[in-house]
Amino acid sequence: MKTKVALTGNEAVAQAMKQINPDVVAAYPITPQTEIVQIFSSFVANGEVDTEFVAVESEHSAMSAAIGAAAGGARAMTATSSQGLALMFEVVYIAASMRLPIVFPVVNRALSGPINIHCDHSDAMGLRDSGVIQIFSENAQEAYDNMIQAVRIAEHPDVRLPVMVNMDGFITSHAMDVLEVLDDETVKNFVGTYVPDDYLLDAQNPISMGNFDMYDFYFEHKRQQVEAMKAAKEIIKEVGREFAKISGREYGLIEAYKLDDADVAVVVLNSAAGTAKGVADELRTKGIKAGVLKPRVYRPFPQEEIREALKAVKAVAVMDRAETFSTCGGPMFADIRNTLYDLKNDIKVVNYIYGLGGRDLRLEHVQQVFEDLENIRKTGRVDETVKYLGLRE
Amino acid sequence: MTQYGPLNRNLGSGTRTKAVRSDMKWHELTRAGNIYEPGNANSYETGDWRSIRPVWNKERCINCLFCWRYCPDASVIAKDGKFEAFDYKHCKGCGICAKVCPVNAIDMVSEDEIEKVKEANKDEN
């Protein structure tokens, strides 16, 4: 049974967590994620879930407690944003390398400094190389759906990796949205019971986890993590197809919006994809063949799917809501240009940094991007590879 | 190119091997380096980390076994309540045994010196 409800992104994620009913949640409040944990802890207090809630003293401890719980055989979760994720940094790598299926929503927020509480993707991008799976959500519906699927992806025997479910701070987390939620029983059956194959509390099969690993084994174990990431691409698609059966909404690694015949395309993550799709629709009425590519999964990077989706496009703009300070553009720009290089199609790829620290991305900004792309397509000339959208300059 | 099938992707549960060898390929090793065999630190020889080694003086030793009790690495081997030997394959040369010995029956000797003596003996032979 599906029910239409009005919820904020945070409420939707908390609702998903309630229906998943994890064994352990260890978390610390941080804006704009606080509500997720606050709402979830009320579910714990009201006896609506069986979860052991650990109110830890920092995000470093939050992920550490989740690691301990997961290593002990529990289905464990945490949640965070921005500085919290930064403080969690070292332990996120450990969760990934220990192959622990911890699911954790990250409500994307700019990193200090200057101190700021609003949306950009610098927090998630800081951990793109940590070995966790990163899923991005355009709206509350996707955040809810991604949370439920993340459990199955993380716990799949071929994967066994942490999954970070991203959504935009305030834009998605605090805005009221209409979405369809599933009933408790359906979610319960979909996520199933977690059956760990290796866990510390298994007295019959004693094991040692998180062991010291020298130059003679570390490299091999890192290679194993790559293999798990490769496997994750297939599993994410499998879980997406299965999720469609209970929800009517199918998910893959990317969303290709009007790309079949597109001349120009924008590549963008999270909520801004909605803005871009709206602009593309409008431009299509004016005869401009505009399309949008939204990577749903950023790590592992869906290179083949993106290459296939963009192969016939003439000019592409990658929109990054994070800086790398490489002076060569944002993080996703490097990935996308790299992906298109082997096609030898002379696709022009440019980069726009936008929305840092919560700066609004307006329709006219995206219109400007498409106009620039049309000019590049017509002239074959790129004047500036990396530009800033909505910056006073 | 792929020598490992999809069945082997679940590294760890399919390869709960007890004998980890240093020549094993990445897909032969247990997932995440999990160890399924208790006490396997014994098979990992750490003695070559040592720069100074404890040398036992049989004449002075009173077999109080303070060294055996204090050794942080179980590298003092005792038998029938008496000192038997040092386990040089695992002793890292911390010197705690020499420090706690009440009768100074343990000397800490530089590994370089021991090497030199060995070399000299070789030359004589």
Short mmCIF file of C-alpha atoms in Angstrom, two decimals, chain A residues 103-374:
data_model
loop_
_atom_site.label_atom_id
_atom_site.label_comp_id
_atom_site.label_asym_id
_atom_site.label_seq_id
_atom_site.Cartn_x
_atom_site.Cartn_y
_atom_site.Cartn_z
CA VAL A 103 23.94 3.19 5.95
CA PHE A 104 24.19 6.89 6.75
CA PRO A 105 22.28 9.86 5.39
CA VAL A 106 24.37 12.97 4.79
CA VAL A 107 22.48 16.24 4.53
CA ASN A 108 24.84 18.19 2.30
CA ARG A 109 26.15 21.41 3.78
CA ALA A 110 29.15 23.64 3.07
CA LEU A 111 32.34 23.07 5.02
CA SER A 112 33.80 25.81 7.19
CA GLY A 113 35.30 28.27 6.80
CA PRO A 114 33.97 30.77 6.61
CA ILE A 115 31.38 29.15 8.83
CA ASN A 116 28.14 28.52 6.97
CA ILE A 117 25.23 26.16 7.48
CA HIS A 118 23.75 26.04 3.98
CA CYS A 119 23.91 23.64 1.10
CA ASP A 120 26.82 22.66 -1.05
CA HIS A 121 28.50 19.33 -1.74
CA SER A 122 31.94 19.95 -0.30
CA ASP A 123 31.21 17.63 2.63
CA ALA A 124 30.35 14.60 0.48
CA MET A 125 33.08 15.35 -2.06
CA GLY A 126 35.64 15.27 0.74
CA LEU A 127 34.85 11.59 1.17
CA ARG A 128 34.46 10.59 -2.47
CA ASP A 129 37.70 8.57 -2.29
CA SER A 130 36.98 6.92 1.06
CA GLY A 131 35.54 3.72 -0.39
CA VAL A 132 31.91 4.33 0.57
CA ILE A 133 29.08 4.16 -1.92
CA GLN A 134 27.63 7.63 -2.52
CA ILE A 135 24.02 7.99 -3.65
CA PHE A 136 22.49 11.41 -4.35
CA SER A 137 18.81 12.34 -4.03
CA GLU A 138 16.99 15.01 -6.00
CA ASN A 139 14.09 15.40 -3.58
CA ALA A 140 12.46 13.94 -0.48
CA GLN A 141 10.97 11.07 -2.46
CA GLU A 142 14.36 10.00 -3.72
CA ALA A 143 15.94 10.43 -0.29
CA TYR A 144 13.28 8.14 1.20
CA ASP A 145 13.59 5.59 -1.62
CA ASN A 146 17.39 5.69 -1.56
CA MET A 147 17.54 5.04 2.17
CA ILE A 148 15.47 1.87 1.81
CA GLN A 149 17.48 0.62 -1.16
CA ALA A 150 20.77 1.55 0.51
CA VAL A 151 20.24 -1.12 3.16
CA ARG A 152 19.97 -3.85 0.54
CA ILE A 153 22.93 -2.51 -1.44
CA ALA A 154 25.18 -2.18 1.60
CA GLU A 155 24.35 -5.62 2.95
CA HIS A 156 24.59 -7.54 -0.33
CA PRO A 157 27.23 -10.28 0.09
CA ASP A 158 29.07 -9.11 -3.03
CA VAL A 159 29.24 -5.54 -1.73
CA ARG A 160 29.36 -5.19 2.07
CA LEU A 161 30.23 -1.53 2.03
CA PRO A 162 28.92 1.58 3.80
CA VAL A 163 26.40 3.62 1.82
CA MET A 164 26.14 7.40 2.16
CA VAL A 165 22.73 8.74 1.09
CA ASN A 166 23.00 12.43 0.21
CA MET A 167 20.35 15.12 -0.02
CA ASP A 168 20.67 18.88 -0.21
CA GLY A 169 20.72 20.74 3.08
CA PHE A 170 17.64 22.93 3.67
CA ILE A 171 16.59 22.77 -0.01
CA THR A 172 15.56 19.13 0.40
CA SER A 173 16.00 18.53 4.13
CA HIS A 174 13.74 21.34 5.34
CA ALA A 175 11.37 21.99 2.44
CA MET A 176 7.96 20.33 2.56
CA ASP A 177 7.53 17.95 -0.34
CA VAL A 178 4.81 15.59 -1.49
CA LEU A 179 5.93 11.99 -1.66
CA GLU A 180 4.65 8.46 -1.61
CA VAL A 181 5.61 6.32 1.34
CA LEU A 182 5.34 2.57 1.49
CA ASP A 183 3.66 0.72 4.31
CA ASP A 184 5.77 -0.66 7.14
CA GLU A 185 5.26 -4.29 6.20
CA THR A 186 6.39 -3.76 2.60
CA VAL A 187 9.57 -2.01 3.70
CA LYS A 188 10.22 -4.62 6.36
CA ASN A 189 9.95 -7.40 3.79
CA PHE A 190 12.05 -5.50 1.26
CA VAL A 191 14.98 -4.83 3.58
CA GLY A 192 14.67 -8.27 5.16
CA THR A 193 16.67 -9.49 8.13
CA TYR A 194 20.36 -8.71 8.14
CA VAL A 195 22.40 -11.89 8.21
CA PRO A 196 26.07 -10.98 8.68
CA ASP A 197 28.53 -13.64 7.58
CA ASP A 198 31.37 -12.34 9.72
CA TYR A 199 30.76 -10.79 13.11
CA LEU A 200 32.57 -10.52 16.39
CA LEU A 201 29.74 -11.79 18.59
CA ASP A 202 29.62 -15.11 16.75
CA ALA A 203 31.01 -17.24 19.57
CA GLN A 204 31.00 -20.41 17.45
CA ASN A 205 33.28 -18.88 14.82
CA PRO A 206 35.74 -16.56 16.54
CA ILE A 207 37.34 -14.02 14.22
CA SER A 208 39.55 -10.99 14.42
CA MET A 209 38.52 -7.88 12.46
CA GLY A 210 40.24 -4.59 11.70
CA ASN A 211 43.67 -6.16 11.81
CA PHE A 212 47.05 -4.54 11.31
CA ASP A 213 47.98 -4.80 7.66
CA MET A 214 51.50 -4.13 6.43
CA TYR A 215 52.99 -3.47 2.99
CA ASP A 216 52.63 -7.17 2.26
CA PHE A 217 48.80 -7.29 2.48
CA TYR A 218 47.33 -3.74 2.58
CA PHE A 219 47.51 -3.28 -1.20
CA GLU A 220 45.62 -6.55 -1.85
CA HIS A 221 42.87 -5.58 0.58
CA LYS A 222 42.47 -2.20 -1.15
CA ARG A 223 42.11 -4.07 -4.45
CA GLN A 224 39.30 -6.11 -2.87
CA GLN A 225 37.48 -2.88 -2.06
CA VAL A 226 37.66 -1.87 -5.72
CA GLU A 227 36.08 -5.19 -6.65
CA ALA A 228 33.27 -4.60 -4.17
CA MET A 229 32.66 -1.19 -5.75
CA LYS A 230 32.55 -2.78 -9.20
CA ALA A 231 30.06 -5.35 -7.96
CA ALA A 232 28.02 -2.57 -6.38
CA LYS A 233 27.18 -1.13 -9.81
CA GLU A 234 25.28 -4.30 -10.75
CA ILE A 235 23.73 -4.72 -7.32
CA ILE A 236 22.48 -1.11 -7.26
CA LYS A 237 20.69 -1.75 -10.56
CA GLU A 238 19.30 -5.08 -9.32
CA VAL A 239 17.99 -3.51 -6.12
CA GLY A 240 16.57 -0.61 -8.16
CA ARG A 241 14.60 -3.01 -10.35
CA GLU A 242 13.31 -4.88 -7.33
CA PHE A 243 12.34 -1.63 -5.65
CA ALA A 244 10.28 -0.73 -8.72
CA LYS A 245 8.11 -3.78 -8.03
CA ILE A 246 7.04 -2.49 -4.63
CA SER A 247 6.97 1.23 -5.41
CA GLY A 248 6.53 1.72 -9.16
CA ARG A 249 9.69 3.84 -9.13
CA GLU A 250 12.77 2.35 -10.76
CA TYR A 251 16.26 3.57 -10.08
CA GLY A 252 19.52 3.00 -11.93
CA LEU A 253 22.98 4.49 -11.67
CA ILE A 254 22.03 7.63 -13.59
CA GLU A 255 18.94 9.46 -14.72
CA ALA A 256 19.13 10.48 -18.38
CA TYR A 257 16.56 13.22 -19.00
CA LYS A 258 15.76 13.98 -22.64
CA LEU A 259 19.25 12.98 -23.70
CA ASP A 260 18.28 10.70 -26.61
CA ASP A 261 18.38 13.48 -29.18
CA ALA A 262 20.05 16.21 -27.11
CA ASP A 263 22.65 18.56 -28.62
CA VAL A 264 23.53 20.15 -25.31
CA ALA A 265 23.43 18.69 -21.81
CA VAL A 266 23.96 19.63 -18.22
CA VAL A 267 25.33 17.14 -15.69
CA VAL A 268 24.26 17.89 -12.14
CA LEU A 269 23.70 16.18 -8.78
CA ASN A 270 20.87 16.37 -6.23
CA SER A 271 18.16 19.04 -6.13
CA ALA A 272 19.63 21.27 -8.85
CA ALA A 273 18.80 18.49 -11.32
CA GLY A 274 15.14 19.40 -10.86
CA THR A 275 15.88 23.02 -11.72
CA ALA A 276 17.90 21.94 -14.77
CA LYS A 277 15.13 19.63 -15.99
CA GLY A 278 12.63 22.47 -15.74
CA VAL A 279 14.86 24.73 -17.81
CA ALA A 280 15.49 21.98 -20.37
CA ASP A 281 11.73 21.52 -20.79
CA GLU A 282 11.29 25.23 -21.41
CA LEU A 283 14.16 25.41 -23.89
CA ARG A 284 12.77 22.44 -25.78
CA THR A 285 9.64 24.50 -26.54
CA LYS A 286 11.97 27.02 -28.18
CA GLY A 287 13.61 24.38 -30.34
CA ILE A 288 16.79 23.92 -28.31
CA LYS A 289 17.59 20.26 -27.86
CA ALA A 290 18.53 20.38 -24.19
CA GLY A 291 18.98 17.43 -21.88
CA VAL A 292 20.04 16.70 -18.30
CA LEU A 293 22.14 13.92 -16.86
CA LYS A 294 21.77 13.31 -13.16
CA PRO A 295 24.24 10.82 -11.72
CA ARG A 296 22.28 9.11 -8.95
CA VAL A 297 25.36 7.21 -7.89
CA TYR A 298 28.61 9.14 -7.74
CA ARG A 299 30.79 6.46 -6.13
CA PRO A 300 31.22 3.98 -7.71
CA PHE A 301 31.31 6.23 -10.73
CA PRO A 302 28.93 5.03 -13.49
CA GLN A 303 31.41 5.67 -16.29
CA GLU A 304 29.96 3.34 -18.93
CA GLU A 305 26.40 4.56 -18.44
CA ILE A 306 27.46 8.21 -18.59
CA ARG A 307 29.57 7.65 -21.70
CA GLU A 308 26.64 5.94 -23.38
CA ALA A 309 24.20 8.68 -22.37
CA LEU A 310 26.40 11.56 -23.55
CA LYS A 311 28.09 10.06 -26.59
CA ALA A 312 25.97 11.94 -29.17
CA VAL A 313 25.85 15.27 -27.33
CA LYS A 314 27.89 18.15 -28.82
CA ALA A 315 28.50 20.24 -25.71
CA VAL A 316 28.26 19.33 -22.03
CA ALA A 317 28.29 21.52 -18.93
CA VAL A 318 29.23 19.83 -15.68
CA MET A 319 27.82 21.68 -12.69
CA ASP A 320 29.75 21.25 -9.47
CA ARG A 321 28.46 22.40 -6.10
CA ALA A 322 31.97 22.08 -4.68
CA GLU A 323 35.42 23.50 -5.37
CA THR A 324 38.60 21.46 -5.55
CA PHE A 325 40.98 24.45 -5.58
CA SER A 326 42.96 22.58 -8.18
CA THR A 327 42.31 25.70 -10.33
CA CYS A 328 41.09 23.22 -12.96
CA GLY A 329 37.42 22.99 -11.98
CA GLY A 330 35.20 20.97 -9.68
CA PRO A 331 35.39 17.29 -8.74
CA MET A 332 32.68 15.94 -11.04
CA PHE A 333 34.07 17.91 -13.98
CA ALA A 334 37.29 15.90 -13.85
CA ASP A 335 35.31 12.64 -13.73
CA ILE A 336 33.03 13.54 -16.64
CA ARG A 337 35.76 14.89 -18.90
CA ASN A 338 37.81 11.78 -18.18
CA THR A 339 34.79 9.63 -19.05
CA LEU A 340 34.26 11.30 -22.42
CA TYR A 341 37.93 11.40 -23.43
CA ASP A 342 38.04 7.88 -24.91
CA LEU A 343 35.09 8.59 -27.21
CA LYS A 344 37.34 10.91 -29.28
CA ASN A 345 34.12 12.63 -30.33
CA ASP A 346 35.39 16.12 -29.65
CA ILE A 347 32.56 16.73 -27.20
CA LYS A 348 33.16 20.14 -25.64
CA VAL A 349 33.01 19.86 -21.85
CA VAL A 350 32.89 22.91 -19.64
CA ASN A 351 32.47 23.38 -15.93
CA TYR A 352 30.30 25.64 -13.78
CA ILE A 353 30.84 25.99 -10.08
CA TYR A 354 27.56 26.99 -8.48
CA GLY A 355 25.67 27.31 -5.23
CA LEU A 356 28.56 27.32 -2.76
CA GLY A 357 27.48 28.01 0.80
CA GLY A 358 23.81 27.83 -0.17
CA ARG A 359 23.85 30.43 -2.96
CA ASP A 360 20.60 29.93 -4.86
CA LEU A 361 20.72 28.37 -8.29
CA ARG A 362 18.12 30.26 -10.29
CA LEU A 363 16.38 29.29 -13.50
CA GLU A 364 18.18 32.07 -15.35
CA HIS A 365 21.53 30.66 -14.24
CA VAL A 366 20.77 27.33 -15.88
CA GLN A 367 19.36 29.15 -18.93
CA GLN A 368 22.68 30.97 -19.18
CA VAL A 369 24.52 27.65 -19.05
CA PHE A 370 22.44 26.22 -21.89
CA GLU A 371 22.91 29.43 -23.91
CA ASP A 372 26.66 29.16 -23.44
CA LEU A 373 26.49 25.53 -24.57
CA GLU A 374 24.51 26.49 -27.67
#
